[in-house]
Coordinates of C-alpha atoms and ligand atoms in Angstrom, one line a residue:
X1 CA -53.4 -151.5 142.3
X2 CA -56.3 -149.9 140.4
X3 CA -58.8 -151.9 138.6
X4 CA -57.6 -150.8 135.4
X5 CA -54.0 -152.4 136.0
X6 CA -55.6 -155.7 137.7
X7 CA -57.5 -156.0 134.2
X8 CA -54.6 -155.6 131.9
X9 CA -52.8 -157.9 134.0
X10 CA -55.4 -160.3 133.7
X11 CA -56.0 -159.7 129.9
X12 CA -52.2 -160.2 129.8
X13 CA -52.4 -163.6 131.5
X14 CA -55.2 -164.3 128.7
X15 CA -53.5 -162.7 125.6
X16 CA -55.6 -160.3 125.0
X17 CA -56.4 -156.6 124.6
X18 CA -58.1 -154.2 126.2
X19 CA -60.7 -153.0 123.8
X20 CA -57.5 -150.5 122.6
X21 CA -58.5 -147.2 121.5
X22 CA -56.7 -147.7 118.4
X23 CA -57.5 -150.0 115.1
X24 CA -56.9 -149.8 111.8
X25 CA -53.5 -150.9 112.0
X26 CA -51.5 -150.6 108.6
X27 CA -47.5 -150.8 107.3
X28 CA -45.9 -148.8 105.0
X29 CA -42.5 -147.1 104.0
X30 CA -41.1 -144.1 103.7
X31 CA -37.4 -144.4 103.2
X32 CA -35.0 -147.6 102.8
X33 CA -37.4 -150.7 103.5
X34 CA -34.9 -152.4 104.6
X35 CA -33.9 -150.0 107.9
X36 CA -37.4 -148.1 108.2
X37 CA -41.0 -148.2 108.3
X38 CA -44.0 -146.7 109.0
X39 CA -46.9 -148.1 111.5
X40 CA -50.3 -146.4 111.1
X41 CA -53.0 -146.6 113.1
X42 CA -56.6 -145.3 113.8
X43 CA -56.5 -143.5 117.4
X44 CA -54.9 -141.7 119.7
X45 CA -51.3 -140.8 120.7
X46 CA -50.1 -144.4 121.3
X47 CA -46.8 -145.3 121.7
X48 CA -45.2 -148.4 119.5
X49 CA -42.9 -151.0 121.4
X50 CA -40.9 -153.1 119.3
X51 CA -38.0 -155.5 119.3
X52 CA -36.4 -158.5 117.6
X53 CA -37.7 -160.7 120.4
X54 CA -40.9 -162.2 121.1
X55 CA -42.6 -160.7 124.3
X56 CA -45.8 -161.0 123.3
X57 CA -48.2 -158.5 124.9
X58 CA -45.8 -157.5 127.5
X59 CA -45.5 -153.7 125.8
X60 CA -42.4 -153.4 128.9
X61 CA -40.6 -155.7 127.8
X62 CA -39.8 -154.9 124.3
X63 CA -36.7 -152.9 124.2
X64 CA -37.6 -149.8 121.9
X65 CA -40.3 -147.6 121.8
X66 CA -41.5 -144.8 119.5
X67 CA -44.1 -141.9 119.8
X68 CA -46.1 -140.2 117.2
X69 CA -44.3 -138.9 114.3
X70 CA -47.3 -137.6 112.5
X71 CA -50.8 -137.0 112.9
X72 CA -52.9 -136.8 109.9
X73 CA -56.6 -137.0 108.8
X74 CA -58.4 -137.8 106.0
X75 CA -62.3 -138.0 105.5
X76 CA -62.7 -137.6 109.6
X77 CA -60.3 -140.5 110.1
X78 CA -57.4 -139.4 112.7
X79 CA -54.8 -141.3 111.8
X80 CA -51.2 -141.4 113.5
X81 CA -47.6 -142.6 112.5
X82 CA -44.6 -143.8 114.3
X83 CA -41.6 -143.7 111.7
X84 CA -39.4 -146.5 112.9
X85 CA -35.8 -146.0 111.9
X86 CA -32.1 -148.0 112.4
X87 CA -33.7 -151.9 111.7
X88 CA -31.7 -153.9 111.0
X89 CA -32.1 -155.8 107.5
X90 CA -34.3 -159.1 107.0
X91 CA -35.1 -159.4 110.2
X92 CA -38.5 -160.5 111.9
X93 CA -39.3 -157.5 114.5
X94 CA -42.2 -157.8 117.0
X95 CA -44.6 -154.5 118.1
X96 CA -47.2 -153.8 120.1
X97 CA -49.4 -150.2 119.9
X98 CA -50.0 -149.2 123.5
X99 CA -52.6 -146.5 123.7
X100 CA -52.9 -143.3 125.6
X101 CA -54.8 -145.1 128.4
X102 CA -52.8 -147.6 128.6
X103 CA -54.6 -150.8 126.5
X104 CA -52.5 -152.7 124.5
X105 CA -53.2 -153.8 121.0
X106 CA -52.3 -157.5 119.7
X107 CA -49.0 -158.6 119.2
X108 CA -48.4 -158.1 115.6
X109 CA -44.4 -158.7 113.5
X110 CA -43.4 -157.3 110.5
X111 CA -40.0 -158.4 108.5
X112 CA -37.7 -155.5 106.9
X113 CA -36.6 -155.9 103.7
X114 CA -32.9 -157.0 102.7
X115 CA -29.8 -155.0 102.1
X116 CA -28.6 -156.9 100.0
X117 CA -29.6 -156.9 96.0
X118 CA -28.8 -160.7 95.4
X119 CA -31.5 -161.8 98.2
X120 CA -35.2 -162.3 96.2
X121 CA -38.5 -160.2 96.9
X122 CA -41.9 -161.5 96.2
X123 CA -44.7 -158.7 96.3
X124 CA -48.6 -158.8 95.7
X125 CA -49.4 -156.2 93.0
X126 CA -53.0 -155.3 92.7
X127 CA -56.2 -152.5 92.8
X128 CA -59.6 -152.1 92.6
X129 CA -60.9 -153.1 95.7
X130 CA -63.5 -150.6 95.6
X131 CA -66.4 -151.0 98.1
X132 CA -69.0 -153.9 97.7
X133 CA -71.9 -154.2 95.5
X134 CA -73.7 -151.2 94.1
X135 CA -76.6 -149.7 92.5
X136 CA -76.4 -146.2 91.1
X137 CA -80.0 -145.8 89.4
X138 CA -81.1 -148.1 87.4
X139 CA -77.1 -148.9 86.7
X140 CA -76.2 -152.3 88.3
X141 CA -72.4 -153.1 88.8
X142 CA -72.0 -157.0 89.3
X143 CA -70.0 -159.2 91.0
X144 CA -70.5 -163.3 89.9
X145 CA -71.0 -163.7 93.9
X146 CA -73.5 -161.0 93.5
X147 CA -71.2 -159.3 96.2
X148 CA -68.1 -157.5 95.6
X149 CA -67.5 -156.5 99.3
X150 CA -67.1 -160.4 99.9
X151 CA -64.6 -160.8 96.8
X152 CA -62.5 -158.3 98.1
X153 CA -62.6 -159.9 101.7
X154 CA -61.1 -163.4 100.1
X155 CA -58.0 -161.4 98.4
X156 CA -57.4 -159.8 101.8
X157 CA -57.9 -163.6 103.8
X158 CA -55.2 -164.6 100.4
X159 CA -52.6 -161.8 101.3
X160 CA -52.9 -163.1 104.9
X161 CA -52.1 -166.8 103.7
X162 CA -49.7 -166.2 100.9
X163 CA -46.9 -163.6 103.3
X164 CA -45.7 -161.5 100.8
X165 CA -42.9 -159.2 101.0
X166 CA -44.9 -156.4 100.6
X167 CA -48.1 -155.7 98.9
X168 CA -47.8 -153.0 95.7
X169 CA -51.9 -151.4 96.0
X170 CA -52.4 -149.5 92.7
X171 CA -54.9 -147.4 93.6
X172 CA -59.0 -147.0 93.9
X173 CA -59.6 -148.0 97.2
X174 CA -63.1 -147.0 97.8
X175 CA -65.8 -145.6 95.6
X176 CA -65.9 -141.9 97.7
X177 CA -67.2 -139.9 95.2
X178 CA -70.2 -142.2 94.0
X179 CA -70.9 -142.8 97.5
X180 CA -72.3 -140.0 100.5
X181 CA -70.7 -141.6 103.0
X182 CA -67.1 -141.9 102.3
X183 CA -66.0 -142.3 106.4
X184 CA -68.0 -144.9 106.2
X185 CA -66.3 -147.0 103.3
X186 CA -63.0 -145.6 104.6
X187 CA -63.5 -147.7 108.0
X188 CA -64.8 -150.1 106.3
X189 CA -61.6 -150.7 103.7
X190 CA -59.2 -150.0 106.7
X191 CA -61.1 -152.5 108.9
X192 CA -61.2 -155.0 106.2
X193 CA -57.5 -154.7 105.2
X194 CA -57.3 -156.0 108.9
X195 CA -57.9 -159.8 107.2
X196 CA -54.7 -159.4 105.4
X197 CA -52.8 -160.2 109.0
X198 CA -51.9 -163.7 109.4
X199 CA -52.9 -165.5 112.3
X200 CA -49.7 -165.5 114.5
X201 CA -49.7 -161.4 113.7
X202 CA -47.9 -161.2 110.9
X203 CA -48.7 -157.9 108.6
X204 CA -47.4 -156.8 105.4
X205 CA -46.0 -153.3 104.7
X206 CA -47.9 -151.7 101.2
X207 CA -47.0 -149.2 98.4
X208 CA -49.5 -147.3 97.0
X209 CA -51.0 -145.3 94.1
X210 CA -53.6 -142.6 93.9
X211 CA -56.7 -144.0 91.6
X212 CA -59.5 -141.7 90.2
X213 CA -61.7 -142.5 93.3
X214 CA -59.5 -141.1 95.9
X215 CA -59.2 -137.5 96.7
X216 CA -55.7 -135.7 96.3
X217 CA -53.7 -136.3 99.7
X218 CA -55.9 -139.3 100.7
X219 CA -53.2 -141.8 100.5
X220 CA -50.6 -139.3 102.0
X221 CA -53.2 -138.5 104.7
X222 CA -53.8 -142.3 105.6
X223 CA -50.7 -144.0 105.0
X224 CA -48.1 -141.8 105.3
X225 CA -46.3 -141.7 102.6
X226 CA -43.0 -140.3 101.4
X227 CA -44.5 -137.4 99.2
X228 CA -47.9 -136.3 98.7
X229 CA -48.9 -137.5 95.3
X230 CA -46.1 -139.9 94.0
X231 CA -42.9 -141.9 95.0
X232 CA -40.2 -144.3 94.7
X233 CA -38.9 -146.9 97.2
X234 CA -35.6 -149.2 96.7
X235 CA -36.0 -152.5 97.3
X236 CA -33.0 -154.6 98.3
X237 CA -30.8 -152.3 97.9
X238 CA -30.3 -152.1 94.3
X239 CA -32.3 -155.4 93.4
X240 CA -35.2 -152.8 92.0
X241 CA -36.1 -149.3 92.2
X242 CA -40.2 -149.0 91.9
X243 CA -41.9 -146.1 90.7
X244 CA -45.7 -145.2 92.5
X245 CA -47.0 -142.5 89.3
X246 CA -50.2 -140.5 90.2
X247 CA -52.1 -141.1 86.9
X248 CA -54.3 -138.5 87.9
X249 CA -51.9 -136.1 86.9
X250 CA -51.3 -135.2 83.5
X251 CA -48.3 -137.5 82.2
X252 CA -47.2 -134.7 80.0
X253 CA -48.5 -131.2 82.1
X254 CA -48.2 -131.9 84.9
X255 CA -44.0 -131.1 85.0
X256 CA -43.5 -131.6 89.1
X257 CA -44.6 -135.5 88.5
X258 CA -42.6 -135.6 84.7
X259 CA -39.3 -133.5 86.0
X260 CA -39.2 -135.7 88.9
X261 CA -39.8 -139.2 87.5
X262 CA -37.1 -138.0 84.7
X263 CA -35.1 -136.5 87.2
X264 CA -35.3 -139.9 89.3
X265 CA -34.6 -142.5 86.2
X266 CA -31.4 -140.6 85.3
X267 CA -30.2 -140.6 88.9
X268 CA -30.9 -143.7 89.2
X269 CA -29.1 -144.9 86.0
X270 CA -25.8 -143.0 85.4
X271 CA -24.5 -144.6 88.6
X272 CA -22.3 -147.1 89.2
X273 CA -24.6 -150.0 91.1
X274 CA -27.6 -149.1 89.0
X275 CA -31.0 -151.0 90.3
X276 CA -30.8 -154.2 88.4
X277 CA -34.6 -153.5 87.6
X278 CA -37.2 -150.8 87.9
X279 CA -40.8 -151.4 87.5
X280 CA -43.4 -148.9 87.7
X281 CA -47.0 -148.8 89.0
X282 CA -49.7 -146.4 88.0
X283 CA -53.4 -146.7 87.7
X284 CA -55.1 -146.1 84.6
X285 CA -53.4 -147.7 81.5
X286 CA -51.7 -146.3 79.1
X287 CA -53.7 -148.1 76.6
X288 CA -56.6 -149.9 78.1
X289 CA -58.5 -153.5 77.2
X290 CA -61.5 -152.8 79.6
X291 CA -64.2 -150.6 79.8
X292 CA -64.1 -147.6 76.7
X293 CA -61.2 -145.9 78.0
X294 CA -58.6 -147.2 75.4
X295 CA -55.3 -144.7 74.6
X296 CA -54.7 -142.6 77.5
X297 CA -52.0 -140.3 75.0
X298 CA -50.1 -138.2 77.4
X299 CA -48.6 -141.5 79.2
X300 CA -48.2 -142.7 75.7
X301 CA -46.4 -139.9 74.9
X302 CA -44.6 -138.7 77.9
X303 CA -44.1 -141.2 80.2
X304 CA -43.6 -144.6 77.6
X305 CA -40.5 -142.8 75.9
X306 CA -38.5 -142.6 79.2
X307 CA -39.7 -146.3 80.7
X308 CA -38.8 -147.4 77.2
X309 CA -35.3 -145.3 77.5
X310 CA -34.5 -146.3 81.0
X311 CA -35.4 -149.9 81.0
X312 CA -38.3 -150.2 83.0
X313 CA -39.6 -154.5 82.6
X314 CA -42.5 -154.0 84.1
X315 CA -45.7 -152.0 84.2
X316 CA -48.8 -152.3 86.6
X317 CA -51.6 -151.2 85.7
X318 CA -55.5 -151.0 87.3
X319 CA -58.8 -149.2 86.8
X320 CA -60.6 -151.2 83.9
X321 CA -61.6 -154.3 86.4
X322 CA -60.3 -156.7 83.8
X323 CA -57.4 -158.9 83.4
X324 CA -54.3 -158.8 80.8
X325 CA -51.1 -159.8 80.8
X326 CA -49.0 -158.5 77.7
X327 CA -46.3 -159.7 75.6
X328 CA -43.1 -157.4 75.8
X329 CA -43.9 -154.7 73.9
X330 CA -43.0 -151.1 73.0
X331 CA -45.3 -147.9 71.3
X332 CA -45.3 -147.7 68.1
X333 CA -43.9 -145.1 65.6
X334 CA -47.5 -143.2 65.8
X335 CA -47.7 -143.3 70.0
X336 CA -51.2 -144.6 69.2
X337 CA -50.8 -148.1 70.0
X338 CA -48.1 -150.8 71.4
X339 CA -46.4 -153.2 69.0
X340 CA -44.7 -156.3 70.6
X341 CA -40.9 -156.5 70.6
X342 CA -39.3 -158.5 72.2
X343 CA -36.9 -155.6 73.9
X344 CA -40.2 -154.1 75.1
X345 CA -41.9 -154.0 78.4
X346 CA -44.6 -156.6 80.1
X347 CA -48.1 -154.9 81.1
X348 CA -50.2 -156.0 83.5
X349 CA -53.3 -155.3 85.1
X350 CA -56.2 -154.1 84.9
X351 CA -57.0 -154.2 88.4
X352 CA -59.6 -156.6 90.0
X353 CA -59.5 -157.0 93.7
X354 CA -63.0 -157.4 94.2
X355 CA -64.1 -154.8 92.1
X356 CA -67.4 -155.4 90.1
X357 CA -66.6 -156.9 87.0
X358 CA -66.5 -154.8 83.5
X359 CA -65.9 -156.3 79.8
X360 CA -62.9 -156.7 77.2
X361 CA -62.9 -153.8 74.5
X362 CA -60.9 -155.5 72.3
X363 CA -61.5 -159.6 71.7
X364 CA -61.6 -162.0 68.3
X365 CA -60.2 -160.3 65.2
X366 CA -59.9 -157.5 67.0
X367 CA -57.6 -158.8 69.6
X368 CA -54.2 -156.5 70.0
X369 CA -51.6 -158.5 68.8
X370 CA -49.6 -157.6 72.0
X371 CA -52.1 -159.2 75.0
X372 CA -50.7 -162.7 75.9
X373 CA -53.8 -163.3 77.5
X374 CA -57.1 -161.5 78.7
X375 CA -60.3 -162.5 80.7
X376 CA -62.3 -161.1 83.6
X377 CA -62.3 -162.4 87.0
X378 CA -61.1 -161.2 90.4
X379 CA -57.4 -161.5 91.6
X380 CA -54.2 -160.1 91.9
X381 CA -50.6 -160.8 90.5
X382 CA -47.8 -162.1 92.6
X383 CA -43.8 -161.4 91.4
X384 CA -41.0 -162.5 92.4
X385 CA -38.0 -161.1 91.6
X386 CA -34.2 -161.7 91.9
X387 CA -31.2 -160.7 90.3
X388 CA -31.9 -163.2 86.9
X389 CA -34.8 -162.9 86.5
X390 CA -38.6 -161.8 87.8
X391 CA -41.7 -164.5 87.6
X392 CA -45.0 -163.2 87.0
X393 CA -48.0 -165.5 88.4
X394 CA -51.5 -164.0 88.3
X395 CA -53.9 -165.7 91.6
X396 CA -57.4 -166.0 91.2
X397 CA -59.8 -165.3 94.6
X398 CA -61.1 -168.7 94.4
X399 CA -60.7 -171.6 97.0
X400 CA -59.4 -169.2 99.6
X401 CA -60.4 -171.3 102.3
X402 CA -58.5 -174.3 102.0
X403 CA -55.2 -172.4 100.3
X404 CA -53.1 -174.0 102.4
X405 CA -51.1 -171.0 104.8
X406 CA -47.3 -170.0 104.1
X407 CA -45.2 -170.1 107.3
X408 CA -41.8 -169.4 106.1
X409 CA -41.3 -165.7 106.5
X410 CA -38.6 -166.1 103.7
X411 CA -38.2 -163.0 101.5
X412 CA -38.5 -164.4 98.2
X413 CA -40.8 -167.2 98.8
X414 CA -43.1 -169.2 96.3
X415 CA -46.8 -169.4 96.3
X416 CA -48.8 -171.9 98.7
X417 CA -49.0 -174.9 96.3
X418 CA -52.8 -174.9 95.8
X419 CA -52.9 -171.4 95.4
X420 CA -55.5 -171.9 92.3
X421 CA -53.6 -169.7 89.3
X422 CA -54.6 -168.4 86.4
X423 CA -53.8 -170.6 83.8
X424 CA -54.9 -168.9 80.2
X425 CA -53.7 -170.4 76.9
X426 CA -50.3 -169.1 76.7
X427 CA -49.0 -170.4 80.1
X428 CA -49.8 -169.5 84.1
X429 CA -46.9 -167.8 84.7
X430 CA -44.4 -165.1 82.3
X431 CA -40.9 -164.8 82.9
X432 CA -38.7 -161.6 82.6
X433 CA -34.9 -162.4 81.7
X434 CA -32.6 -159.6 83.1
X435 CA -30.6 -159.2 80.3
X436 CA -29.9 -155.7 80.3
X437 CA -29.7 -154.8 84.0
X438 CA -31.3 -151.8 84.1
X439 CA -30.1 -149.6 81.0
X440 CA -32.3 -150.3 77.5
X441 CA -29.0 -150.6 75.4
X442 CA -31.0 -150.8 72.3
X443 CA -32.5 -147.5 72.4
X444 CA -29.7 -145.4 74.3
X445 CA -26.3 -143.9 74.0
X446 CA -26.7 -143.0 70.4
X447 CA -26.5 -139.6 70.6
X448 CA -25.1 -137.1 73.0
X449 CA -25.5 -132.9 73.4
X450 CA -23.3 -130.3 73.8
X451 CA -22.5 -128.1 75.4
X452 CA -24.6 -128.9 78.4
X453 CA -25.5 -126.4 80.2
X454 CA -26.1 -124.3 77.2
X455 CA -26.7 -120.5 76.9
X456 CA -27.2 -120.0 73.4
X457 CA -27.3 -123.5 71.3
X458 CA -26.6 -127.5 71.6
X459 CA -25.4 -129.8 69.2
X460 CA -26.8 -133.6 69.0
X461 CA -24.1 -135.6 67.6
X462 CA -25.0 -139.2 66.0
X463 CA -23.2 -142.1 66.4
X464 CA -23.9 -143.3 63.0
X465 CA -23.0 -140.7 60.1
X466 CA -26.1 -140.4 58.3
X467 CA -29.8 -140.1 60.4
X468 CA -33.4 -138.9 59.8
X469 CA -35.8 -138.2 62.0
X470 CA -36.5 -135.2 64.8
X471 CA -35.7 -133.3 67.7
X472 CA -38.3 -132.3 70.0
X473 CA -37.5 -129.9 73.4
X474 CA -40.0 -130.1 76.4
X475 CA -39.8 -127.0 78.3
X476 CA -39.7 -127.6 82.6
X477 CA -43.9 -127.3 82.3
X478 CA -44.1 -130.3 79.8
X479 CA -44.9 -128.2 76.8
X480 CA -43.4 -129.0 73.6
X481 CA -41.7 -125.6 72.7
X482 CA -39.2 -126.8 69.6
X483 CA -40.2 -129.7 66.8
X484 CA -37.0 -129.9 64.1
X485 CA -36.5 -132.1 61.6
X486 CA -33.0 -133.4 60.5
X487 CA -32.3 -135.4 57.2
X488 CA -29.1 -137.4 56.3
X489 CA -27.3 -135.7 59.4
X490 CA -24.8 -136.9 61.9
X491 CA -24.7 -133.5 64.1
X492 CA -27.8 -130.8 64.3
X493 CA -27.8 -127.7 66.0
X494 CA -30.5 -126.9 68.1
X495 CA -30.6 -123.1 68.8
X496 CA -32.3 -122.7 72.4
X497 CA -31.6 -119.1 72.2
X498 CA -35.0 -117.6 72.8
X499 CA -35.5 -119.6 75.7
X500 CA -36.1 -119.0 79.3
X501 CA -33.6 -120.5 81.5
X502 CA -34.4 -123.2 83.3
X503 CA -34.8 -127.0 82.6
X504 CA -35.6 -128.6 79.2
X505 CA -35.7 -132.0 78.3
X506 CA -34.4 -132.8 74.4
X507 CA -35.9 -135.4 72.9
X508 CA -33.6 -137.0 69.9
X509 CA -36.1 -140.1 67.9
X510 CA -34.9 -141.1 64.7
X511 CA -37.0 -142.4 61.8
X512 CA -35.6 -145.8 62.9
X513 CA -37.3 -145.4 65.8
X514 CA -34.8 -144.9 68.4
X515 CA -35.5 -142.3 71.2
X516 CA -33.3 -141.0 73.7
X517 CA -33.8 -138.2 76.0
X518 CA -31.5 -135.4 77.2
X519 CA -31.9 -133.3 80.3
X520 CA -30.5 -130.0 79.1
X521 CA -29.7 -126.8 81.3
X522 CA -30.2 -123.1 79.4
X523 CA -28.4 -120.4 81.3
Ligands
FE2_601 FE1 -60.1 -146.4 88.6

């Protein structure tokens, strides 16, 4: 037996590894979560061996294994993915990473996701961890612990304590473009994320969103991703369908992103076992309470109409390094602004994990009438979500060292009971009643066009007989390309005659101010 062998055997007998030539270790998903994931590491070409069983260490006794899938690399990180496929649902698998030489990581476990859209999810939603205190000139960013690197480190040591489901990151990992040395705070967020693994191995699998500090393909790159700049995933299998937007494309120009998401809400609402929610995550708000940045007016304009149309509950938001919670609300007749209304949607952000802390825009008289409740301090939210209704709690990074630890691995679970909360005026938790499972029945299936496809003309019929307001056509780029008024009508024709062929998406909003969207084909 060669030396190398007697050592591993001996590190087995002691439980540990090898000095593995591979780190960084991270979770993610690419297709069903509740059959599939993805395991990422820093490294070489390792091999993953996995099973429902414990075996610990013992890489031969697991009885699966996978190879590289992928090799990717991002700011001179080499980074490599095994895509395992054919889990079986809500179940606790084991895996060890065996690298090329033959070293062993730790044992770590992950749990799928259920098949089943009456079992509960409970997910960690946050962003903003940024990287650490910093000086840029005479420009200071604070932190109240006068270091933001160690903020972010408790919310990671929280994830580890609290077992979530999954962990929803919204984007601005790192500072990169502030910063020379991006490899450097790259390592040092992957290497840090390794504090959100419990201590008997148990790690959590992330979606994620591009924020304005990460370059194009960065998440792709070094998390391996479905698609390179924006997804969806379903969890439980019809309990909710969540949206990943890339904010850093234009909500209106940007038509891959638009034609897609459209594309993706109508598919997945004209079926028969629609989602019974769908929440989206993006990462600079729509309108913003932190920092200057205020209306962001394509979002407002093109992506608010279809969340509104589609029944999206729930949007999560980062960037500003503040914290809001909103009332349900909806845009108003101007798309400057949100009004609340009790159909409307719940906003949250504006991201804070460990990122230094900025100021609220908009506070005493000149409060929006829509924020439940804003302040600054560093957290993120926790949600739980079943087929009734989804529970919005927002944790705060303190006391991290005596939260007492979850054990249950539970999908669904509740927080650790000294968990400390944030508990603002109005309440420390909101609540989202599912009463319209999934289709916005106040602001749909009033009108309806014909014929569809088209080659000349459509007409919008009306449900009632006599309507104001206008019709506006998108063409497949985003660009408005027809604004028509209608007065006292019940049908108006729309002629499309001029047109290219392709794609067009018909906007119908009343002076009421319903809106409903057609997807309409020209010939
Ligand atoms: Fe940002």
């Amino acid at each position: 037996m060669k030396i190398t062998n007697l050592m591993f055997v001996f590190a087995l007998l002691l439980g540990l590894n090898l000095n593995a030539a591979t780190s960084q270790y991270t979770l993610s998903f690419r297709d069903d979560p509740s059959n599939s994931i993805v395991v990422g590491w820093s490294g070489d070409n390792a091999t993953v061996h996995y099973g429902t069983t414990d075996f610990g260490t013992a890489f031969g006794s697991y009885p699966n294994s996978k190879t590289v899938d992928r090799t990717a690399s991002a700011h001179g990180i080499n980074r490599k993915f095994a895509r395992l496929s054919g889990l079986t649902p809500n179940t606790l698998y084991y895996f060890v990473v065996r690298d090329a030489g033959g070293a062993v990581s730790a044992r770590f476990k992950f749990k799928t996701l259920s098949d089943n859209p009456n079992d509960p999810i409970a997910f960690i939603s946050g962003g903003d961890t940024r990287d650490g205190f910093k000086v840029f000139g005479s420009y200071v960013e604070s932190c109240p612990s006068g270091n933001c690197l160690e903020q972010k480190r408790k919310g990671n040591k929280l994830v580890a304590k609290i077992r979530p489901d999954f962990i929803a990151f919204n984007g601005d990992f790192i500072m990169n473009q502030v910063t020379s040395n991006t490899t450097a705070e790259w390592n040092e967020w992957l290497n840090d994320w390794q504090l959100t693994i419990s201590s008997d191995g148990r790690m959590y699998p992330m979606t994620f969103t591009q924020g304005n500090h990460e370059d194009n393909q960065d998440v792709y790159n070094l998390f391996d991703v479905p698609m390179e700049e924006y997804y969806a995933i379903n969890v439980n299998n019809g309990l909710l369908r969540l949206y990943m937007l890339n904010s850093e494309l234009n909500a209106c120009s940007n038509t891959a992103q638009l034609n897609w998401f459209t594309t993706d809400l109508q598919n997945y609402t004209n079926t028969a076992n629609p989602p019974k929610w769908k929440f989206v995550q993006y990462h600079i708000p729509t309108f913003a309470m932190g920092n200057g940045y205020g209306l962001v007016s394509d979002q407002m304009s093109c992506w608010v109409n279809l969340f509104e149309q589609y029944g999206v509950k729930l949007c999560m938001e980062s960037h500003t390094h503040i914290t809001k919670w909103t009332l349900p609300c909806k845009k108003n007749s101007s798309e400057t602004d949100f009004v609340p209304d009790p159909d409307g949607i719940v906003y949250i952000g504006e991201g804070n994990w460990g990122a230094p802390h900025r100021t609220l825009d908009f506070t005493g008289n000149n409060a929006k009438p829509y924020i439940r409740d804003q302040e600054v301090f560093d957290n993120f939210f926790y949600i739980r979500v079943n087929s009734n209704q989804t529970t919005i709690q927002c944790v705060k990074f303190d006391n991290v060292d005596n939260v007492t630890a979850n054990t249950s691995d539970d999908l669904g679970k509740e927080l650790p009971s000294n968990v400390v909360l944030w508990n603002p005026a109005n309440g420390n938790n909101i609540v989202i009643a599912n009463e319209t499972n999934g289709l916005n029945e106040n602001s749909i299936s009033f009108s309806s066009v014909s014929p569809n496809p088209t080659k000349n003309f459509v007409k919008v019929k009306l449900d009632k007989t006599s309507n104001s307001g206008k019709i506006i056509v998108y063409n497949a780029l985003g660009k408005e390309v027809l604004n028509q008024k209608f007065d006292n009508s019940q049908e108006i024709k729309v002629d499309l005659d001029k047109m290219y062929a392709g794609t067009y998406y018909l906007f119908v909003k009343t002076n009421e101010g319903k809106v409903e969207s057609h997807r309409v084909v020209k010939l």
